[in-house]
């Protein structure tokens, strides 16, 4: 049996470290800006590893007249191997076929999102409070809700498990509606019962308001 020199054994951890580093760097090269910039702004420069049709997002809002506005959007989700293990997210862009379905929203209210998998099982309900009172006619702004799962024993940074990013649009007459495209990021399964989840809501700020004719930079600071 051939013996392995001690010098090779001493260098083996270094080899593993270098290999892991190179894999991580290759994954980062798919991103533009931070991880969240890339997935929430749809600027991933790579092909998905898995594509899954049949996902559904239910969106519920409140009109200025006090009635519930509800729309259901079916979409295809894609998974990108840009994080380790089971924490690589699914990403989708549900579209609103009829933008008028969520027109006439209250200026200060909340949106609810229900994510349903292809088997018809609800995975998560998210609530996005918003304040669009500062929006003037012919402007738009982004709002986002994100949910993180704390890793056990604080081993590393929290995982982004769910996120929904929407565009609030104020038309010529000052009527508020939801933009026709929504960005959804989510885990493929229901979180464990003992998982610790933190929810962060990003309200529109002055820096996030853009004219309707102007496109926001895809690598602008994270919401």
Short mmCIF file of the C-alpha atoms (twelve columns), coordinates in Angstrom:
data_MODEL
# 
_entry.id   MODEL 
# 
loop_
_atom_site.group_PDB 
_atom_site.id 
_atom_site.type_symbol 
_atom_site.label_atom_id 
_atom_site.label_alt_id 
_atom_site.label_comp_id 
_atom_site.label_asym_id 
_atom_site.label_seq_id 
_atom_site.Cartn_x 
_atom_site.Cartn_y 
_atom_site.Cartn_z 
_atom_site.pdbx_PDB_model_num 
ATOM 1   C CA . UNK A 1   0.000   0.000  0.000   1 
ATOM 2   C CA . UNK A 2   1.491   3.319  -1.053  1 
ATOM 3   C CA . UNK A 3   1.994   5.863  1.695   1 
ATOM 4   C CA . UNK A 4   0.839   9.446  1.194   1 
ATOM 5   C CA . UNK A 5   3.534   11.996 2.055   1 
ATOM 6   C CA . UNK A 6   2.807   14.218 5.032   1 
ATOM 7   C CA . UNK A 7   3.371   17.292 2.861   1 
ATOM 8   C CA . UNK A 8   0.428   16.298 0.624   1 
ATOM 9   C CA . UNK A 9   -1.821  15.742 3.643   1 
ATOM 10  C CA . UNK A 10  -0.903  19.130 5.064   1 
ATOM 11  C CA . UNK A 11  -1.803  20.813 1.784   1 
ATOM 12  C CA . UNK A 12  -5.108  18.930 1.314   1 
ATOM 13  C CA . UNK A 13  -7.242  21.404 3.351   1 
ATOM 14  C CA . UNK A 14  -5.758  24.240 1.308   1 
ATOM 15  C CA . UNK A 15  -6.712  22.457 -1.913  1 
ATOM 16  C CA . UNK A 16  -10.286 22.061 -0.655  1 
ATOM 17  C CA . UNK A 17  -10.405 25.725 0.328   1 
ATOM 18  C CA . UNK A 18  -9.156  26.869 -3.062  1 
ATOM 19  C CA . UNK A 19  -11.655 24.611 -4.863  1 
ATOM 20  C CA . UNK A 20  -14.530 25.904 -2.736  1 
ATOM 21  C CA . UNK A 21  -13.410 29.478 -3.314  1 
ATOM 22  C CA . UNK A 22  -13.283 28.997 -7.093  1 
ATOM 23  C CA . UNK A 23  -16.792 27.476 -7.118  1 
ATOM 24  C CA . UNK A 24  -18.128 30.349 -5.028  1 
ATOM 25  C CA . UNK A 25  -16.474 32.902 -7.304  1 
ATOM 26  C CA . UNK A 26  -17.931 31.255 -10.406 1 
ATOM 27  C CA . UNK A 27  -21.379 31.532 -8.852  1 
ATOM 28  C CA . UNK A 28  -20.816 35.181 -7.938  1 
ATOM 29  C CA . UNK A 29  -19.869 35.941 -11.528 1 
ATOM 30  C CA . UNK A 30  -23.502 35.255 -12.454 1 
ATOM 31  C CA . UNK A 31  -24.602 38.141 -10.234 1 
ATOM 32  C CA . UNK A 32  -24.749 41.856 -10.957 1 
ATOM 33  C CA . UNK A 33  -24.194 43.747 -7.725  1 
ATOM 34  C CA . UNK A 34  -25.265 41.900 -4.601  1 
ATOM 35  C CA . UNK A 35  -27.176 38.613 -4.445  1 
ATOM 36  C CA . UNK A 36  -30.424 40.447 -3.710  1 
ATOM 37  C CA . UNK A 37  -29.831 42.997 -6.467  1 
ATOM 38  C CA . UNK A 38  -29.530 40.177 -8.960  1 
ATOM 39  C CA . UNK A 39  -32.505 38.055 -7.979  1 
ATOM 40  C CA . UNK A 40  -34.932 40.886 -7.257  1 
ATOM 41  C CA . UNK A 41  -34.062 42.931 -10.324 1 
ATOM 42  C CA . UNK A 42  -33.886 39.988 -12.759 1 
ATOM 43  C CA . UNK A 43  -30.282 40.554 -13.826 1 
ATOM 44  C CA . UNK A 44  -28.860 37.037 -13.456 1 
ATOM 45  C CA . UNK A 45  -26.345 36.352 -16.200 1 
ATOM 46  C CA . UNK A 46  -26.753 32.593 -16.241 1 
ATOM 47  C CA . UNK A 47  -29.215 29.913 -17.289 1 
ATOM 48  C CA . UNK A 48  -31.496 28.281 -14.709 1 
ATOM 49  C CA . UNK A 49  -30.692 24.764 -13.558 1 
ATOM 50  C CA . UNK A 50  -34.382 23.850 -13.206 1 
ATOM 51  C CA . UNK A 51  -37.599 25.262 -14.664 1 
ATOM 52  C CA . UNK A 52  -41.001 24.510 -13.160 1 
ATOM 53  C CA . UNK A 53  -44.333 25.702 -14.640 1 
ATOM 54  C CA . UNK A 54  -47.652 25.906 -12.847 1 
ATOM 55  C CA . UNK A 55  -46.823 28.179 -9.903  1 
ATOM 56  C CA . UNK A 56  -49.423 30.717 -8.844  1 
ATOM 57  C CA . UNK A 57  -49.401 34.041 -7.034  1 
ATOM 58  C CA . UNK A 58  -52.624 35.471 -5.639  1 
ATOM 59  C CA . UNK A 59  -52.530 39.240 -5.068  1 
ATOM 60  C CA . UNK A 60  -55.107 41.022 -2.906  1 
ATOM 61  C CA . UNK A 61  -55.380 44.788 -2.500  1 
ATOM 62  C CA . UNK A 62  -57.829 47.331 -1.121  1 
ATOM 63  C CA . UNK A 63  -59.550 49.875 -3.358  1 
ATOM 64  C CA . UNK A 64  -60.292 53.498 -2.460  1 
ATOM 65  C CA . UNK A 65  -63.961 52.473 -2.367  1 
ATOM 66  C CA . UNK A 66  -63.262 49.930 0.337   1 
ATOM 67  C CA . UNK A 67  -63.664 46.743 -1.648  1 
ATOM 68  C CA . UNK A 68  -61.128 43.974 -2.071  1 
ATOM 69  C CA . UNK A 69  -59.286 43.721 -5.384  1 
ATOM 70  C CA . UNK A 70  -58.034 40.235 -6.192  1 
ATOM 71  C CA . UNK A 71  -56.049 38.800 -9.082  1 
ATOM 72  C CA . UNK A 72  -54.483 35.384 -9.685  1 
ATOM 73  C CA . UNK A 73  -51.382 34.980 -11.861 1 
ATOM 74  C CA . UNK A 74  -49.911 31.673 -13.051 1 
ATOM 75  C CA . UNK A 75  -46.208 31.707 -13.856 1 
ATOM 76  C CA . UNK A 76  -43.128 29.579 -14.472 1 
ATOM 77  C CA . UNK A 77  -40.452 29.512 -11.784 1 
ATOM 78  C CA . UNK A 78  -36.742 28.983 -12.376 1 
ATOM 79  C CA . UNK A 79  -34.100 27.788 -9.972  1 
ATOM 80  C CA . UNK A 80  -30.517 29.043 -10.116 1 
ATOM 81  C CA . UNK A 81  -27.642 27.260 -8.401  1 
ATOM 82  C CA . UNK A 82  -26.142 30.410 -6.929  1 
ATOM 83  C CA . UNK A 83  -26.133 29.391 -3.273  1 
ATOM 84  C CA . UNK A 84  -25.232 26.173 -1.529  1 
ATOM 85  C CA . UNK A 85  -27.503 23.190 -1.046  1 
ATOM 86  C CA . UNK A 86  -31.248 23.581 -0.650  1 
ATOM 87  C CA . UNK A 87  -31.055 27.337 -0.225  1 
ATOM 88  C CA . UNK A 88  -30.797 28.161 -3.904  1 
ATOM 89  C CA . UNK A 89  -33.961 30.166 -4.543  1 
ATOM 90  C CA . UNK A 90  -36.779 29.759 -6.992  1 
ATOM 91  C CA . UNK A 91  -37.425 32.950 -8.938  1 
ATOM 92  C CA . UNK A 92  -40.433 33.980 -10.985 1 
ATOM 93  C CA . UNK A 93  -42.000 37.034 -12.590 1 
ATOM 94  C CA . UNK A 94  -45.783 36.770 -12.356 1 
ATOM 95  C CA . UNK A 95  -47.512 39.089 -14.798 1 
ATOM 96  C CA . UNK A 96  -50.859 40.802 -14.467 1 
ATOM 97  C CA . UNK A 97  -52.660 40.168 -17.752 1 
ATOM 98  C CA . UNK A 98  -55.167 42.876 -16.892 1 
ATOM 99  C CA . UNK A 99  -53.318 45.788 -15.081 1 
ATOM 100 C CA . UNK A 100 -56.730 47.369 -14.409 1 
ATOM 101 C CA . UNK A 101 -57.559 44.474 -12.068 1 
ATOM 102 C CA . UNK A 102 -55.532 46.218 -9.368  1 
ATOM 103 C CA . UNK A 103 -56.322 49.817 -10.284 1 
ATOM 104 C CA . UNK A 104 -57.691 52.361 -7.843  1 
ATOM 105 C CA . UNK A 105 -55.695 51.185 -4.844  1 
ATOM 106 C CA . UNK A 106 -55.711 53.091 -1.589  1 
ATOM 107 C CA . UNK A 107 -52.729 55.399 -1.171  1 
ATOM 108 C CA . UNK A 108 -51.953 53.957 2.280   1 
ATOM 109 C CA . UNK A 109 -52.857 50.305 2.744   1 
ATOM 110 C CA . UNK A 110 -51.360 46.832 2.348   1 
ATOM 111 C CA . UNK A 111 -51.057 44.136 -0.316  1 
ATOM 112 C CA . UNK A 112 -51.335 40.436 0.409   1 
ATOM 113 C CA . UNK A 113 -49.591 37.751 -1.610  1 
ATOM 114 C CA . UNK A 114 -50.334 34.025 -1.455  1 
ATOM 115 C CA . UNK A 115 -47.794 31.756 -3.137  1 
ATOM 116 C CA . UNK A 116 -49.189 28.421 -4.359  1 
ATOM 117 C CA . UNK A 117 -47.085 25.548 -5.748  1 
ATOM 118 C CA . UNK A 118 -48.014 23.522 -8.869  1 
ATOM 119 C CA . UNK A 119 -49.763 20.933 -6.664  1 
ATOM 120 C CA . UNK A 120 -52.131 23.600 -5.371  1 
ATOM 121 C CA . UNK A 121 -50.584 23.828 -1.897  1 
ATOM 122 C CA . UNK A 122 -50.175 27.339 -0.432  1 
ATOM 123 C CA . UNK A 123 -46.554 27.787 0.638   1 
ATOM 124 C CA . UNK A 124 -46.531 31.238 2.127   1 
ATOM 125 C CA . UNK A 125 -48.653 34.321 2.647   1 
ATOM 126 C CA . UNK A 126 -46.838 37.661 2.653   1 
ATOM 127 C CA . UNK A 127 -48.187 41.066 3.638   1 
ATOM 128 C CA . UNK A 128 -46.710 44.269 2.241   1 
ATOM 129 C CA . UNK A 129 -47.841 47.470 3.954   1 
ATOM 130 C CA . UNK A 130 -47.165 50.520 1.815   1 
ATOM 131 C CA . UNK A 131 -47.473 54.298 1.904   1 
ATOM 132 C CA . UNK A 132 -47.741 55.815 -1.575  1 
ATOM 133 C CA . UNK A 133 -49.094 59.175 -0.426  1 
ATOM 134 C CA . UNK A 134 -45.968 60.952 -1.700  1 
ATOM 135 C CA . UNK A 135 -46.358 59.700 -5.294  1 
ATOM 136 C CA . UNK A 136 -47.334 62.440 -7.734  1 
ATOM 137 C CA . UNK A 137 -49.056 61.788 -11.092 1 
ATOM 138 C CA . UNK A 138 -46.950 59.975 -13.704 1 
ATOM 139 C CA . UNK A 139 -44.467 58.528 -11.214 1 
ATOM 140 C CA . UNK A 140 -43.717 55.064 -9.924  1 
ATOM 141 C CA . UNK A 141 -41.897 53.527 -6.979  1 
ATOM 142 C CA . UNK A 142 -40.807 50.111 -5.791  1 
ATOM 143 C CA . UNK A 143 -41.883 48.356 -2.604  1 
ATOM 144 C CA . UNK A 144 -40.660 45.013 -1.309  1 
ATOM 145 C CA . UNK A 145 -41.215 42.516 1.488   1 
ATOM 146 C CA . UNK A 146 -38.470 40.035 2.327   1 
ATOM 147 C CA . UNK A 147 -38.401 37.067 4.697   1 
ATOM 148 C CA . UNK A 148 -35.135 35.668 6.034   1 
ATOM 149 C CA . UNK A 149 -34.493 32.422 7.875   1 
ATOM 150 C CA . UNK A 150 -31.941 32.581 10.641  1 
ATOM 151 C CA . UNK A 151 -29.336 29.800 10.344  1 
ATOM 152 C CA . UNK A 152 -28.842 27.557 13.390  1 
ATOM 153 C CA . UNK A 153 -26.280 28.803 15.906  1 
ATOM 154 C CA . UNK A 154 -25.605 31.886 13.780  1 
ATOM 155 C CA . UNK A 155 -23.344 29.860 11.490  1 
ATOM 156 C CA . UNK A 156 -23.581 32.391 8.645   1 
ATOM 157 C CA . UNK A 157 -25.739 35.164 7.222   1 
ATOM 158 C CA . UNK A 158 -29.524 34.589 7.150   1 
ATOM 159 C CA . UNK A 159 -31.015 32.942 4.059   1 
ATOM 160 C CA . UNK A 160 -33.406 34.883 1.863   1 
ATOM 161 C CA . UNK A 161 -36.394 32.525 1.834   1 
ATOM 162 C CA . UNK A 162 -39.219 34.637 0.405   1 
ATOM 163 C CA . UNK A 163 -39.469 38.036 -1.255  1 
ATOM 164 C CA . UNK A 164 -42.010 39.903 -3.358  1 
ATOM 165 C CA . UNK A 165 -41.105 43.139 -5.132  1 
ATOM 166 C CA . UNK A 166 -43.763 45.262 -6.804  1 
ATOM 167 C CA . UNK A 167 -44.060 48.553 -8.621  1 
ATOM 168 C CA . UNK A 168 -46.616 51.107 -7.445  1 
ATOM 169 C CA . UNK A 169 -47.712 53.314 -10.331 1 
ATOM 170 C CA . UNK A 170 -49.498 56.666 -10.167 1 
ATOM 171 C CA . UNK A 171 -51.132 57.512 -13.510 1 
ATOM 172 C CA . UNK A 172 -51.909 60.865 -15.154 1 
ATOM 173 C CA . UNK A 173 -54.979 61.386 -12.993 1 
ATOM 174 C CA . UNK A 174 -53.304 60.398 -9.724  1 
ATOM 175 C CA . UNK A 175 -54.915 56.938 -9.576  1 
ATOM 176 C CA . UNK A 176 -52.735 54.312 -7.915  1 
ATOM 177 C CA . UNK A 177 -52.360 50.848 -9.432  1 
ATOM 178 C CA . UNK A 178 -49.982 47.929 -9.333  1 
ATOM 179 C CA . UNK A 179 -47.408 47.537 -12.106 1 
ATOM 180 C CA . UNK A 180 -47.979 44.713 -14.556 1 
ATOM 181 C CA . UNK A 181 -44.928 42.662 -13.483 1 
ATOM 182 C CA . UNK A 182 -44.086 41.299 -10.031 1 
ATOM 183 C CA . UNK A 183 -40.829 39.732 -8.898  1 
ATOM 184 C CA . UNK A 184 -41.113 36.713 -6.585  1 
ATOM 185 C CA . UNK A 185 -38.266 34.865 -4.852  1 
ATOM 186 C CA . UNK A 186 -39.069 31.854 -2.719  1 
ATOM 187 C CA . UNK A 187 -37.998 28.570 -1.214  1 
ATOM 188 C CA . UNK A 188 -39.425 25.455 -2.809  1 
ATOM 189 C CA . UNK A 189 -40.906 24.109 0.415   1 
ATOM 190 C CA . UNK A 190 -42.735 25.244 3.534   1 
ATOM 191 C CA . UNK A 191 -40.253 26.354 6.234   1 
ATOM 192 C CA . UNK A 192 -39.770 24.040 9.219   1 
ATOM 193 C CA . UNK A 193 -42.012 24.718 12.197  1 
ATOM 194 C CA . UNK A 194 -39.017 25.613 14.370  1 
ATOM 195 C CA . UNK A 195 -37.476 27.943 11.765  1 
ATOM 196 C CA . UNK A 196 -36.947 31.520 12.953  1 
ATOM 197 C CA . UNK A 197 -38.125 33.919 10.259  1 
ATOM 198 C CA . UNK A 198 -37.515 37.661 10.118  1 
ATOM 199 C CA . UNK A 199 -39.639 39.874 7.895   1 
ATOM 200 C CA . UNK A 200 -38.442 43.174 6.447   1 
ATOM 201 C CA . UNK A 201 -40.647 45.643 4.601   1 
ATOM 202 C CA . UNK A 202 -39.084 48.253 2.301   1 
ATOM 203 C CA . UNK A 203 -41.305 51.274 1.765   1 
ATOM 204 C CA . UNK A 204 -40.919 53.606 -1.202  1 
ATOM 205 C CA . UNK A 205 -38.564 56.472 -0.426  1 
ATOM 206 C CA . UNK A 206 -37.814 59.722 -2.241  1 
ATOM 207 C CA . UNK A 207 -34.809 58.069 -3.904  1 
ATOM 208 C CA . UNK A 208 -36.994 55.249 -5.217  1 
ATOM 209 C CA . UNK A 209 -39.498 57.432 -7.090  1 
ATOM 210 C CA . UNK A 210 -39.064 57.635 -10.875 1 
ATOM 211 C CA . UNK A 211 -41.025 59.223 -13.732 1 
ATOM 212 C CA . UNK A 212 -43.039 56.702 -15.715 1 
ATOM 213 C CA . UNK A 213 -40.942 57.335 -18.818 1 
ATOM 214 C CA . UNK A 214 -37.676 56.667 -16.976 1 
ATOM 215 C CA . UNK A 215 -36.262 53.208 -16.175 1 
ATOM 216 C CA . UNK A 216 -34.649 52.587 -12.826 1 
ATOM 217 C CA . UNK A 217 -31.058 51.362 -12.921 1 
ATOM 218 C CA . UNK A 218 -30.961 47.539 -12.611 1 
ATOM 219 C CA . UNK A 219 -28.057 47.773 -10.197 1 
ATOM 220 C CA . UNK A 220 -29.434 50.482 -7.984  1 
ATOM 221 C CA . UNK A 221 -29.054 49.921 -4.205  1 
ATOM 222 C CA . UNK A 222 -31.071 47.033 -2.819  1 
ATOM 223 C CA . UNK A 223 -34.596 47.638 -1.667  1 
# 
